[in-house]
Amino acid sequence: MQLSESFYKNRKLENLVENKTSYTLNNAAMHVFETHQQAERVLLKFDKPVLASMLRGKKIMHLRDHNSFDFLPGESLILPADELMCIDFPEAQGTNPTRCLAMAIAEDKIKRVVTLMNENLTKDDGSEWSLMDYNFHFTNDVGIYQILQRLLFLFTENHPSKDFFVDNMLQELIVRILQTNNRKIYTEKTFKLSPDNRLSFIIDYIREHIHEPISVEQLSRKACMSESNFYRVFKNELGVSPVDFINTERIKLAVSLLQDPDRKIKNVYLDCGFESRSYFNRVFKRIKNTSPGAFQAKMANL
C-alpha cells in the first residue's frame, strides 16, 4: 500500500518510535505511525473504535486476554475504544521503518451503517447484522485493500469535498469488514473445537509453529495416536486432512507477506514453512487460483 507524495511532503518526523501524522474529518481520523528504530513494549490506545492496518514492516501485538501475534503488511485489526495495545518493533530501522495506518471511526457512523445493512442486506441465516467482533485480526481482501489505498489518498488530498468522499468510502469499508467478519465466523465454525477436545492442542500447535517443518508423523505423536488413526480422527472432526489444513494456514500467512512488494518470494515460502519453492507455487495456485508472483504483482499495482 502506497502513501501519497503529499504525505511525505507535509509530515514531520519528531519521534523515532511511533511518529504520528494525523488527518481529522467529521466521522473519522486517520493516523499514520512510523517507527525508525527497534523498540519493545510501546503502549498505545484510542478513544474510538480503530481499524489498524499494517503498511510496511512487522509488529508484534500484545492485547489484553489474547495471545501475542505477528502483525504483517496486508493485515488489519479491529480494536474497540480504549483498548490498550502493547507493541514490539523487532525489525524497525531508519532505512526500513515500520509503518501502520490507524483509522479511528466514530461509533455513531458504524451504528448508522449497521442499521442501513439491516434494512437492505439480509443475512443468509436470517439474523441481524451487529457490531463487528473486536480484536478481529484478518488479511485484507482486494476490495478492502483498494478502499484503504483510496482513503490514504483522500485524507491527504486538499479537496473541498473530501469529507463527503471519505464518508462514502467509510460506509463501504464498514460493510466489507462486517461481511468479512461474518464469513470468518462461519468458516471457523469448522475449526472451533472445545478446549477438552484432543485435537484443540494440535490446532494451536500448528498455528503457532506454521513457519516450521510440520509432519503428520510428528503431530500424531503429540496426539498420542498412530498416524492412520490421527489422520482419520482429524479429517472426521475438521473436514479436511492434516496436510490440507497446514497448507491452508501457510497460504494465509503467504498472502499477508506477499502484500509487501519488497519481500522476495524465496523468503516468503521459507517463512511460511515450505521447504520447496515448486511445492509452494503449486499449493498457492491451487488455493488462490494464481501464482505467488502474479499475486504479489497485482497487489503492488492496485
PDB file of C-alpha atoms in Angstrom:
ATOM      1  CA  MET A   1       0.000   0.000   0.000  1.00  0.00           C
ATOM      2  CA  GLN A   2       1.463   3.331  -1.088  1.00  0.00           C
ATOM      3  CA  LEU A   3       1.425   6.673   0.729  1.00  0.00           C
ATOM      4  CA  SER A   4       0.898   9.793  -1.371  1.00  0.00           C
ATOM      5  CA  GLU A   5       3.620  12.325  -2.150  1.00  0.00           C
ATOM      6  CA  SER A   6       1.711  14.945  -0.142  1.00  0.00           C
ATOM      7  CA  PHE A   7       2.027  12.753   2.959  1.00  0.00           C
ATOM      8  CA  TYR A   8       5.819  12.708   2.757  1.00  0.00           C
ATOM      9  CA  LYS A   9       5.915  16.417   1.903  1.00  0.00           C
ATOM     10  CA  ASN A  10       3.770  17.535   4.848  1.00  0.00           C
ATOM     11  CA  ARG A  11       4.604  15.081   7.639  1.00  0.00           C
ATOM     12  CA  LYS A  12       7.188  15.909  10.302  1.00  0.00           C
ATOM     13  CA  LEU A  13       9.463  13.306  11.850  1.00  0.00           C
ATOM     14  CA  GLU A  14       9.634  14.249  15.503  1.00  0.00           C
ATOM     15  CA  ASN A  15       9.954  10.808  17.106  1.00  0.00           C
ATOM     16  CA  LEU A  16      11.838   7.671  16.075  1.00  0.00           C
ATOM     17  CA  VAL A  17       9.211   5.427  17.718  1.00  0.00           C
ATOM     18  CA  GLU A  18       5.567   5.699  16.597  1.00  0.00           C
ATOM     19  CA  ASN A  19       5.940   9.106  14.968  1.00  0.00           C
ATOM     20  CA  LYS A  20       2.323  10.108  14.257  1.00  0.00           C
ATOM     21  CA  THR A  21       0.903  12.049  11.313  1.00  0.00           C
ATOM     22  CA  SER A  22      -2.832  12.708  11.687  1.00  0.00           C
ATOM     23  CA  TYR A  23      -5.705  13.877   9.491  1.00  0.00           C
ATOM     24  CA  THR A  24      -9.129  14.524  11.083  1.00  0.00           C
ATOM     25  CA  LEU A  25     -12.522  14.709   9.354  1.00  0.00           C
ATOM     26  CA  ASN A  26     -16.154  14.575  10.536  1.00  0.00           C
ATOM     27  CA  ASN A  27     -16.588  10.842  11.154  1.00  0.00           C
ATOM     28  CA  ALA A  28     -13.030   9.561  11.217  1.00  0.00           C
ATOM     29  CA  ALA A  29      -9.423  10.380  11.881  1.00  0.00           C
ATOM     30  CA  MET A  30      -6.540   8.771  10.001  1.00  0.00           C
ATOM     31  CA  HIS A  31      -3.202   8.342  11.756  1.00  0.00           C
ATOM     32  CA  VAL A  32      -0.052   7.035  10.080  1.00  0.00           C
ATOM     33  CA  PHE A  33       2.539   5.749  12.550  1.00  0.00           C
ATOM     34  CA  GLU A  34       6.191   5.337  11.572  1.00  0.00           C
ATOM     35  CA  THR A  35       8.862   3.682  13.719  1.00  0.00           C
ATOM     36  CA  HIS A  36      12.524   4.079  12.740  1.00  0.00           C
ATOM     37  CA  GLN A  37      14.256   2.021  15.408  1.00  0.00           C
ATOM     38  CA  GLN A  38      13.696  -1.257  17.245  1.00  0.00           C
ATOM     39  CA  ALA A  39      11.528  -0.904  20.336  1.00  0.00           C
ATOM     40  CA  GLU A  40       9.591  -3.039  22.802  1.00  0.00           C
ATOM     41  CA  ARG A  41       6.511  -2.644  24.951  1.00  0.00           C
ATOM     42  CA  VAL A  42       5.265   0.561  23.340  1.00  0.00           C
ATOM     43  CA  LEU A  43       1.777   1.384  24.677  1.00  0.00           C
ATOM     44  CA  LEU A  44      -0.976   2.880  22.509  1.00  0.00           C
ATOM     45  CA  LYS A  45      -4.760   3.286  22.692  1.00  0.00           C
ATOM     46  CA  PHE A  46      -7.547   5.308  21.058  1.00  0.00           C
ATOM     47  CA  ASP A  47     -10.799   6.716  22.417  1.00  0.00           C
ATOM     48  CA  LYS A  48     -12.757   5.462  19.376  1.00  0.00           C
ATOM     49  CA  PRO A  49     -13.026   2.087  17.602  1.00  0.00           C
ATOM     50  CA  VAL A  50      -9.995   1.658  15.355  1.00  0.00           C
ATOM     51  CA  LEU A  51      -9.089  -0.192  12.190  1.00  0.00           C
ATOM     52  CA  ALA A  52      -5.329  -0.728  12.292  1.00  0.00           C
ATOM     53  CA  SER A  53      -3.721  -1.870   9.051  1.00  0.00           C
ATOM     54  CA  MET A  54      -0.055  -2.669   8.516  1.00  0.00           C
ATOM     55  CA  LEU A  55       1.595  -0.868   5.592  1.00  0.00           C
ATOM     56  CA  ARG A  56       5.220  -1.922   5.982  1.00  0.00           C
ATOM     57  CA  GLY A  57       7.418  -3.939   8.317  1.00  0.00           C
ATOM     58  CA  LYS A  58       6.368  -6.065  11.266  1.00  0.00           C
ATOM     59  CA  LYS A  59       4.880  -5.528  14.702  1.00  0.00           C
ATOM     60  CA  ILE A  60       4.317  -7.997  17.499  1.00  0.00           C
ATOM     61  CA  MET A  61       0.989  -7.221  19.166  1.00  0.00           C
ATOM     62  CA  HIS A  62       0.177  -7.965  22.798  1.00  0.00           C
ATOM     63  CA  LEU A  63      -3.507  -7.447  23.577  1.00  0.00           C
ATOM     64  CA  ARG A  64      -5.419  -7.974  26.790  1.00  0.00           C
ATOM     65  CA  ASP A  65      -6.714 -11.565  27.136  1.00  0.00           C
ATOM     66  CA  HIS A  66      -5.149 -12.546  23.778  1.00  0.00           C
ATOM     67  CA  ASN A  67      -2.031 -14.408  22.763  1.00  0.00           C
ATOM     68  CA  SER A  68       0.707 -12.313  21.180  1.00  0.00           C
ATOM     69  CA  PHE A  69       0.803 -12.401  17.382  1.00  0.00           C
ATOM     70  CA  ASP A  70       2.766 -11.021  14.432  1.00  0.00           C
ATOM     71  CA  PHE A  71       1.083  -8.110  12.624  1.00  0.00           C
ATOM     72  CA  LEU A  72       2.194  -8.003   8.976  1.00  0.00           C
ATOM     73  CA  PRO A  73       1.627  -5.935   5.798  1.00  0.00           C
ATOM     74  CA  GLY A  74      -1.729  -6.658   4.205  1.00  0.00           C
ATOM     75  CA  GLU A  75      -3.330  -7.477   7.552  1.00  0.00           C
ATOM     76  CA  SER A  76      -5.808  -5.449   9.592  1.00  0.00           C
ATOM     77  CA  LEU A  77      -7.048  -5.481  13.152  1.00  0.00           C
ATOM     78  CA  ILE A  78     -10.292  -4.094  14.600  1.00  0.00           C
ATOM     79  CA  LEU A  79      -9.960  -2.690  18.121  1.00  0.00           C
ATOM     80  CA  PRO A  80     -12.598  -1.252  20.477  1.00  0.00           C
ATOM     81  CA  ALA A  81     -12.338   2.180  22.027  1.00  0.00           C
ATOM     82  CA  ASP A  82      -9.862   2.427  24.922  1.00  0.00           C
ATOM     83  CA  GLU A  83      -8.223  -0.942  24.149  1.00  0.00           C
ATOM     84  CA  LEU A  84      -4.625  -0.780  25.353  1.00  0.00           C
ATOM     85  CA  MET A  85      -2.134  -2.166  22.842  1.00  0.00           C
ATOM     86  CA  CYS A  86       1.390  -3.197  23.792  1.00  0.00           C
ATOM     87  CA  ILE A  87       3.611  -3.328  20.700  1.00  0.00           C
ATOM     88  CA  ASP A  88       7.091  -4.594  19.835  1.00  0.00           C
ATOM     89  CA  PHE A  89       9.024  -3.437  16.743  1.00  0.00           C
ATOM     90  CA  PRO A  90      11.657  -6.141  16.140  1.00  0.00           C
ATOM     91  CA  GLU A  91      12.690  -5.087  12.611  1.00  0.00           C
ATOM     92  CA  ALA A  92      12.292  -1.288  12.504  1.00  0.00           C
ATOM     93  CA  GLN A  93      15.287   0.770  11.379  1.00  0.00           C
ATOM     94  CA  GLY A  94      15.975   4.152   9.853  1.00  0.00           C
ATOM     95  CA  THR A  95      16.311   2.864   6.298  1.00  0.00           C
ATOM     96  CA  ASN A  96      13.369   0.466   6.661  1.00  0.00           C
ATOM     97  CA  PRO A  97      10.774   1.977   9.010  1.00  0.00           C
ATOM     98  CA  THR A  98       7.698   0.137  10.198  1.00  0.00           C
ATOM     99  CA  ARG A  99       4.514   1.883   9.049  1.00  0.00           C
ATOM    100  CA  CYS A 100       0.955   1.324  10.228  1.00  0.00           C
ATOM    101  CA  LEU A 101      -2.339   3.003   9.409  1.00  0.00           C
ATOM    102  CA  ALA A 102      -4.848   3.565  12.235  1.00  0.00           C
ATOM    103  CA  MET A 103      -8.339   4.663  11.215  1.00  0.00           C
ATOM    104  CA  ALA A 104     -10.414   5.834  14.194  1.00  0.00           C
ATOM    105  CA  ILE A 105     -14.103   5.742  13.226  1.00  0.00           C
ATOM    106  CA  ALA A 106     -16.964   7.385  15.124  1.00  0.00           C
ATOM    107  CA  GLU A 107     -19.232   4.798  16.781  1.00  0.00           C
ATOM    108  CA  ASP A 108     -22.321   6.644  15.547  1.00  0.00           C
ATOM    109  CA  LYS A 109     -21.094   6.197  11.968  1.00  0.00           C
ATOM    110  CA  ILE A 110     -20.648   2.461  12.495  1.00  0.00           C
ATOM    111  CA  LYS A 111     -24.113   2.139  14.061  1.00  0.00           C
ATOM    112  CA  ARG A 112     -25.727   4.019  11.162  1.00  0.00           C
ATOM    113  CA  VAL A 113     -24.100   1.674   8.646  1.00  0.00           C
ATOM    114  CA  VAL A 114     -25.212  -1.394  10.647  1.00  0.00           C
ATOM    115  CA  THR A 115     -28.793  -0.059  10.644  1.00  0.00           C
ATOM    116  CA  LEU A 116     -28.585   0.516   6.883  1.00  0.00           C
ATOM    117  CA  MET A 117     -27.317  -3.038   6.366  1.00  0.00           C
ATOM    118  CA  ASN A 118     -30.194  -4.498   8.381  1.00  0.00           C
ATOM    119  CA  GLU A 119     -32.631  -2.546   6.220  1.00  0.00           C
ATOM    120  CA  ASN A 120     -31.090  -3.532   2.884  1.00  0.00           C
ATOM    121  CA  LEU A 121     -28.723  -6.536   3.212  1.00  0.00           C
ATOM    122  CA  THR A 122     -30.334  -9.659   4.633  1.00  0.00           C
ATOM    123  CA  LYS A 123     -28.045 -12.318   6.081  1.00  0.00           C
ATOM    124  CA  ASP A 124     -28.373 -15.850   4.689  1.00  0.00           C
ATOM    125  CA  ASP A 125     -29.265 -17.216   8.121  1.00  0.00           C
ATOM    126  CA  GLY A 126     -31.866 -14.508   8.768  1.00  0.00           C
ATOM    127  CA  SER A 127     -30.033 -12.991  11.727  1.00  0.00           C
ATOM    128  CA  GLU A 128     -29.385  -9.268  12.080  1.00  0.00           C
ATOM    129  CA  TRP A 129     -26.104  -7.507  11.451  1.00  0.00           C
ATOM    130  CA  SER A 130     -24.458  -6.217  14.594  1.00  0.00           C
ATOM    131  CA  LEU A 131     -21.217  -4.535  15.558  1.00  0.00           C
ATOM    132  CA  MET A 132     -18.165  -6.465  14.407  1.00  0.00           C
ATOM    133  CA  ASP A 133     -16.121  -8.678  16.695  1.00  0.00           C
ATOM    134  CA  TYR A 134     -13.452  -6.557  18.280  1.00  0.00           C
ATOM    135  CA  ASN A 135      -9.851  -7.771  18.230  1.00  0.00           C
ATOM    136  CA  PHE A 136     -10.763  -9.243  14.824  1.00  0.00           C
ATOM    137  CA  HIS A 137      -7.459  -9.885  13.009  1.00  0.00           C
ATOM    138  CA  PHE A 138      -7.743 -10.617   9.282  1.00  0.00           C
ATOM    139  CA  THR A 139      -5.981 -10.468   5.924  1.00  0.00           C
ATOM    140  CA  ASN A 140      -7.277  -7.705   3.641  1.00  0.00           C
ATOM    141  CA  ASP A 141      -9.052  -8.919   0.536  1.00  0.00           C
ATOM    142  CA  VAL A 142      -8.677  -6.949  -2.698  1.00  0.00           C
ATOM    143  CA  GLY A 143     -11.792  -4.861  -2.018  1.00  0.00           C
ATOM    144  CA  ILE A 144     -10.659  -3.745   1.438  1.00  0.00           C
ATOM    145  CA  TYR A 145      -7.111  -3.168   0.174  1.00  0.00           C
ATOM    146  CA  GLN A 146      -8.370  -0.828  -2.565  1.00  0.00           C
ATOM    147  CA  ILE A 147     -10.604   1.117  -0.169  1.00  0.00           C
ATOM    148  CA  LEU A 148      -7.728   1.641   2.277  1.00  0.00           C
ATOM    149  CA  GLN A 149      -5.493   2.807  -0.568  1.00  0.00           C
ATOM    150  CA  ARG A 150      -8.210   5.235  -1.685  1.00  0.00           C
ATOM    151  CA  LEU A 151      -8.675   6.533   1.888  1.00  0.00           C
ATOM    152  CA  LEU A 152      -4.937   7.140   2.196  1.00  0.00           C
ATOM    153  CA  PHE A 153      -5.203   9.361  -0.859  1.00  0.00           C
ATOM    154  CA  LEU A 154      -8.437  11.122   0.163  1.00  0.00           C
ATOM    155  CA  PHE A 155      -7.309  12.058   3.670  1.00  0.00           C
ATOM    156  CA  THR A 156      -4.106  13.607   2.356  1.00  0.00           C
ATOM    157  CA  GLU A 157      -5.769  15.335  -0.619  1.00  0.00           C
ATOM    158  CA  ASN A 158      -6.545  19.035  -0.420  1.00  0.00           C
ATOM    159  CA  HIS A 159     -10.100  18.897  -1.806  1.00  0.00           C
ATOM    160  CA  PRO A 160     -13.130  20.898  -0.590  1.00  0.00           C
ATOM    161  CA  SER A 161     -15.422  17.835  -0.810  1.00  0.00           C
ATOM    162  CA  LYS A 162     -13.123  15.269   0.793  1.00  0.00           C
ATOM    163  CA  ASP A 163     -15.347  14.898   3.894  1.00  0.00           C
ATOM    164  CA  PHE A 164     -18.132  13.711   1.577  1.00  0.00           C
ATOM    165  CA  PHE A 165     -15.811  11.405  -0.370  1.00  0.00           C
ATOM    166  CA  VAL A 166     -14.350   9.874   2.805  1.00  0.00           C
ATOM    167  CA  ASP A 167     -17.801   9.362   4.356  1.00  0.00           C
ATOM    168  CA  ASN A 168     -18.905   7.277   1.365  1.00  0.00           C
ATOM    169  CA  MET A 169     -15.697   5.231   1.417  1.00  0.00           C
ATOM    170  CA  LEU A 170     -16.070   4.619   5.158  1.00  0.00           C
ATOM    171  CA  GLN A 171     -19.552   3.209   4.606  1.00  0.00           C
ATOM    172  CA  GLU A 172     -18.261   0.694   2.063  1.00  0.00           C
ATOM    173  CA  LEU A 173     -15.294  -0.141   4.294  1.00  0.00           C
ATOM    174  CA  ILE A 174     -17.550  -0.909   7.280  1.00  0.00           C
ATOM    175  CA  VAL A 175     -19.868  -3.056   5.139  1.00  0.00           C
ATOM    176  CA  ARG A 176     -16.979  -5.062   3.708  1.00  0.00           C
ATOM    177  CA  ILE A 177     -15.367  -5.583   7.125  1.00  0.00           C
ATOM    178  CA  LEU A 178     -18.645  -6.765   8.648  1.00  0.00           C
ATOM    179  CA  GLN A 179     -19.131  -9.172   5.751  1.00  0.00           C
ATOM    180  CA  THR A 180     -15.540 -10.410   6.107  1.00  0.00           C
ATOM    181  CA  ASN A 181     -16.074 -10.882   9.841  1.00  0.00           C
ATOM    182  CA  ASN A 182     -19.271 -12.827   9.183  1.00  0.00           C
ATOM    183  CA  ARG A 183     -17.530 -15.141   6.659  1.00  0.00           C
ATOM    184  CA  LYS A 184     -14.690 -15.721   9.112  1.00  0.00           C
ATOM    185  CA  ILE A 185     -17.115 -16.688  11.889  1.00  0.00           C
ATOM    186  CA  TYR A 186     -18.938 -19.051   9.524  1.00  0.00           C
ATOM    187  CA  THR A 187     -15.728 -20.621   8.166  1.00  0.00           C
ATOM    188  CA  GLU A 188     -14.103 -21.058  11.554  1.00  0.00           C
ATOM    189  CA  LYS A 189     -17.076 -22.974  12.930  1.00  0.00           C
ATOM    190  CA  THR A 190     -15.447 -25.955  11.267  1.00  0.00           C
ATOM    191  CA  PHE A 191     -12.275 -25.430  13.273  1.00  0.00           C
ATOM    192  CA  LYS A 192     -13.919 -24.434  16.554  1.00  0.00           C
ATOM    193  CA  LEU A 193     -13.057 -27.217  18.976  1.00  0.00           C
ATOM    194  CA  SER A 194     -13.847 -27.278  22.675  1.00  0.00           C
ATOM    195  CA  PRO A 195     -10.790 -26.897  24.934  1.00  0.00           C
ATOM    196  CA  ASP A 196     -11.067 -30.512  26.078  1.00  0.00           C
ATOM    197  CA  ASN A 197     -11.107 -31.846  22.517  1.00  0.00           C
ATOM    198  CA  ARG A 198      -7.966 -33.891  21.918  1.00  0.00           C
ATOM    199  CA  LEU A 199      -7.270 -32.022  18.666  1.00  0.00           C
ATOM    200  CA  SER A 200      -7.530 -28.468  20.055  1.00  0.00           C
ATOM    201  CA  PHE A 201      -3.921 -28.643  21.244  1.00  0.00           C
ATOM    202  CA  ILE A 202      -2.839 -29.852  17.801  1.00  0.00           C
ATOM    203  CA  ILE A 203      -4.611 -26.970  16.021  1.00  0.00           C
ATOM    204  CA  ASP A 204      -2.952 -24.458  18.357  1.00  0.00           C
ATOM    205  CA  TYR A 205       0.423 -26.145  17.812  1.00  0.00           C
ATOM    206  CA  ILE A 206       0.085 -25.959  14.015  1.00  0.00           C
ATOM    207  CA  ARG A 207      -0.802 -22.264  14.078  1.00  0.00           C
ATOM    208  CA  GLU A 208       1.997 -21.383  16.493  1.00  0.00           C
ATOM    209  CA  HIS A 209       4.643 -23.344  14.528  1.00  0.00           C
ATOM    210  CA  ILE A 210       3.356 -22.740  10.988  1.00  0.00           C
ATOM    211  CA  HIS A 211       6.738 -21.346   9.886  1.00  0.00           C
ATOM    212  CA  GLU A 212       8.492 -24.584  10.889  1.00  0.00           C
ATOM    213  CA  PRO A 213       8.508 -28.041   9.257  1.00  0.00           C
ATOM    214  CA  ILE A 214       5.445 -29.987  10.473  1.00  0.00           C
ATOM    215  CA  SER A 215       4.754 -33.618   9.612  1.00  0.00           C
ATOM    216  CA  VAL A 216       1.710 -35.836  10.203  1.00  0.00           C
ATOM    217  CA  GLU A 217       4.007 -38.264  11.999  1.00  0.00           C
ATOM    218  CA  GLN A 218       5.104 -35.504  14.380  1.00  0.00           C
ATOM    219  CA  LEU A 219       1.503 -34.409  15.038  1.00  0.00           C
ATOM    220  CA  SER A 220       0.257 -37.941  15.606  1.00  0.00           C
ATOM    221  CA  ARG A 221       2.944 -38.459  18.250  1.00  0.00           C
ATOM    222  CA  LYS A 222       1.856 -35.273  20.018  1.00  0.00           C
ATOM    223  CA  ALA A 223      -1.750 -36.501  19.919  1.00  0.00           C
ATOM    224  CA  CYS A 224      -0.628 -39.946  21.221  1.00  0.00           C
ATOM    225  CA  MET A 225      -2.196 -41.722  18.239  1.00  0.00           C
ATOM    226  CA  SER A 226      -0.985 -43.860  15.394  1.00  0.00           C
ATOM    227  CA  GLU A 227      -0.589 -41.974  12.106  1.00  0.00           C
ATOM    228  CA  SER A 228      -3.549 -43.744  10.493  1.00  0.00           C
ATOM    229  CA  ASN A 229      -5.836 -43.138  13.457  1.00  0.00           C
ATOM    230  CA  PHE A 230      -4.725 -39.496  13.798  1.00  0.00           C
ATOM    231  CA  TYR A 231      -5.396 -38.876  10.096  1.00  0.00           C
ATOM    232  CA  ARG A 232      -8.877 -40.446  10.351  1.00  0.00           C
ATOM    233  CA  VAL A 233      -9.849 -38.552  13.522  1.00  0.00           C
ATOM    234  CA  PHE A 234      -8.520 -35.224  12.213  1.00  0.00           C
ATOM    235  CA  LYS A 235     -10.393 -35.463   8.934  1.00  0.00           C
ATOM    236  CA  ASN A 236     -13.605 -36.643  10.604  1.00  0.00           C
ATOM    237  CA  GLU A 237     -13.606 -33.809  13.142  1.00  0.00           C
ATOM    238  CA  LEU A 238     -12.376 -30.939  10.946  1.00  0.00           C
ATOM    239  CA  GLY A 239     -13.474 -32.000   7.498  1.00  0.00           C
ATOM    240  CA  VAL A 240     -10.012 -31.669   5.927  1.00  0.00           C
ATOM    241  CA  SER A 241      -6.821 -33.708   6.046  1.00  0.00           C
ATOM    242  CA  PRO A 242      -3.964 -32.575   8.330  1.00  0.00           C
ATOM    243  CA  VAL A 243      -1.812 -31.660   5.313  1.00  0.00           C
ATOM    244  CA  ASP A 244      -4.586 -29.592   3.702  1.00  0.00           C
ATOM    245  CA  PHE A 245      -5.179 -27.755   6.971  1.00  0.00           C
ATOM    246  CA  ILE A 246      -1.462 -26.987   7.378  1.00  0.00           C
ATOM    247  CA  ASN A 247      -1.166 -25.786   3.782  1.00  0.00           C
ATOM    248  CA  THR A 248      -4.238 -23.547   4.111  1.00  0.00           C
ATOM    249  CA  GLU A 249      -2.778 -21.898   7.215  1.00  0.00           C
ATOM    250  CA  ARG A 250       0.558 -21.421   5.427  1.00  0.00           C
ATOM    251  CA  ILE A 251      -1.063 -19.816   2.401  1.00  0.00           C
ATOM    252  CA  LYS A 252      -2.961 -17.403   4.690  1.00  0.00           C
ATOM    253  CA  LEU A 253       0.407 -16.259   6.008  1.00  0.00           C
ATOM    254  CA  ALA A 254       1.875 -16.104   2.488  1.00  0.00           C
ATOM    255  CA  VAL A 255      -0.986 -13.871   1.313  1.00  0.00           C
ATOM    256  CA  SER A 256      -0.088 -11.368   4.041  1.00  0.00           C
ATOM    257  CA  LEU A 257       3.637 -11.457   3.348  1.00  0.00           C
ATOM    258  CA  LEU A 258       3.234 -11.101  -0.421  1.00  0.00           C
ATOM    259  CA  GLN A 259       1.372  -7.816   0.002  1.00  0.00           C
ATOM    260  CA  ASP A 260       4.747  -6.289   0.812  1.00  0.00           C
ATOM    261  CA  PRO A 261       6.255  -5.637  -2.664  1.00  0.00           C
ATOM    262  CA  ASP A 262       9.792  -5.669  -1.216  1.00  0.00           C
ATOM    263  CA  ARG A 263       9.573  -9.250   0.060  1.00  0.00           C
ATOM    264  CA  LYS A 264      11.302 -11.853  -2.079  1.00  0.00           C
ATOM    265  CA  ILE A 265       9.191 -14.913  -2.891  1.00  0.00           C
ATOM    266  CA  LYS A 266      12.100 -17.133  -1.842  1.00  0.00           C
ATOM    267  CA  ASN A 267      11.968 -15.638   1.633  1.00  0.00           C
ATOM    268  CA  VAL A 268       8.178 -15.845   1.739  1.00  0.00           C
ATOM    269  CA  TYR A 269       7.917 -19.571   1.098  1.00  0.00           C
ATOM    270  CA  LEU A 270      10.627 -20.278   3.675  1.00  0.00           C
ATOM    271  CA  ASP A 271       8.947 -18.002   6.225  1.00  0.00           C
ATOM    272  CA  CYS A 272       5.715 -19.947   5.692  1.00  0.00           C
ATOM    273  CA  GLY A 273       7.307 -23.314   6.405  1.00  0.00           C
ATOM    274  CA  PHE A 274       7.515 -24.621   2.824  1.00  0.00           C
ATOM    275  CA  GLU A 275      10.723 -26.451   2.021  1.00  0.00           C
ATOM    276  CA  SER A 276      10.282 -26.351  -1.766  1.00  0.00           C
ATOM    277  CA  ARG A 277       9.586 -23.348  -3.998  1.00  0.00           C
ATOM    278  CA  SER A 278       7.857 -25.540  -6.586  1.00  0.00           C
ATOM    279  CA  TYR A 279       5.553 -27.118  -3.966  1.00  0.00           C
ATOM    280  CA  PHE A 280       4.746 -23.677  -2.561  1.00  0.00           C
ATOM    281  CA  ASN A 281       3.855 -22.481  -6.078  1.00  0.00           C
ATOM    282  CA  ARG A 282       1.553 -25.480  -6.656  1.00  0.00           C
ATOM    283  CA  VAL A 283      -0.246 -25.124  -3.330  1.00  0.00           C
ATOM    284  CA  PHE A 284      -0.611 -21.350  -3.682  1.00  0.00           C
ATOM    285  CA  LYS A 285      -2.042 -21.657  -7.198  1.00  0.00           C
ATOM    286  CA  ARG A 286      -4.469 -24.407  -6.122  1.00  0.00           C
ATOM    287  CA  ILE A 287      -5.824 -22.323  -3.227  1.00  0.00           C
ATOM    288  CA  LYS A 288      -5.662 -18.796  -4.713  1.00  0.00           C
ATOM    289  CA  ASN A 289      -6.025 -19.618  -8.439  1.00  0.00           C
ATOM    290  CA  THR A 290      -2.928 -17.595  -9.310  1.00  0.00           C
ATOM    291  CA  SER A 291       0.824 -17.834  -8.846  1.00  0.00           C
ATOM    292  CA  PRO A 292       2.611 -16.134  -5.914  1.00  0.00           C
ATOM    293  CA  GLY A 293       4.462 -13.826  -8.312  1.00  0.00           C
ATOM    294  CA  ALA A 294       1.290 -12.778 -10.126  1.00  0.00           C
ATOM    295  CA  PHE A 295      -0.491 -12.193  -6.817  1.00  0.00           C
ATOM    296  CA  GLN A 296       2.324 -10.008  -5.493  1.00  0.00           C
ATOM    297  CA  ALA A 297       2.466  -8.012  -8.731  1.00  0.00           C
ATOM    298  CA  LYS A 298      -1.315  -7.491  -8.697  1.00  0.00           C
ATOM    299  CA  MET A 299      -1.265  -6.182  -5.116  1.00  0.00           C
ATOM    300  CA  ALA A 300       1.654  -3.851  -5.917  1.00  0.00           C
ATOM    301  CA  ASN A 301      -0.253  -2.364  -8.873  1.00  0.00           C
ATOM    302  CA  LEU A 302      -3.539  -1.709  -7.047  1.00  0.00           C
TER     303      LEU A 302
END
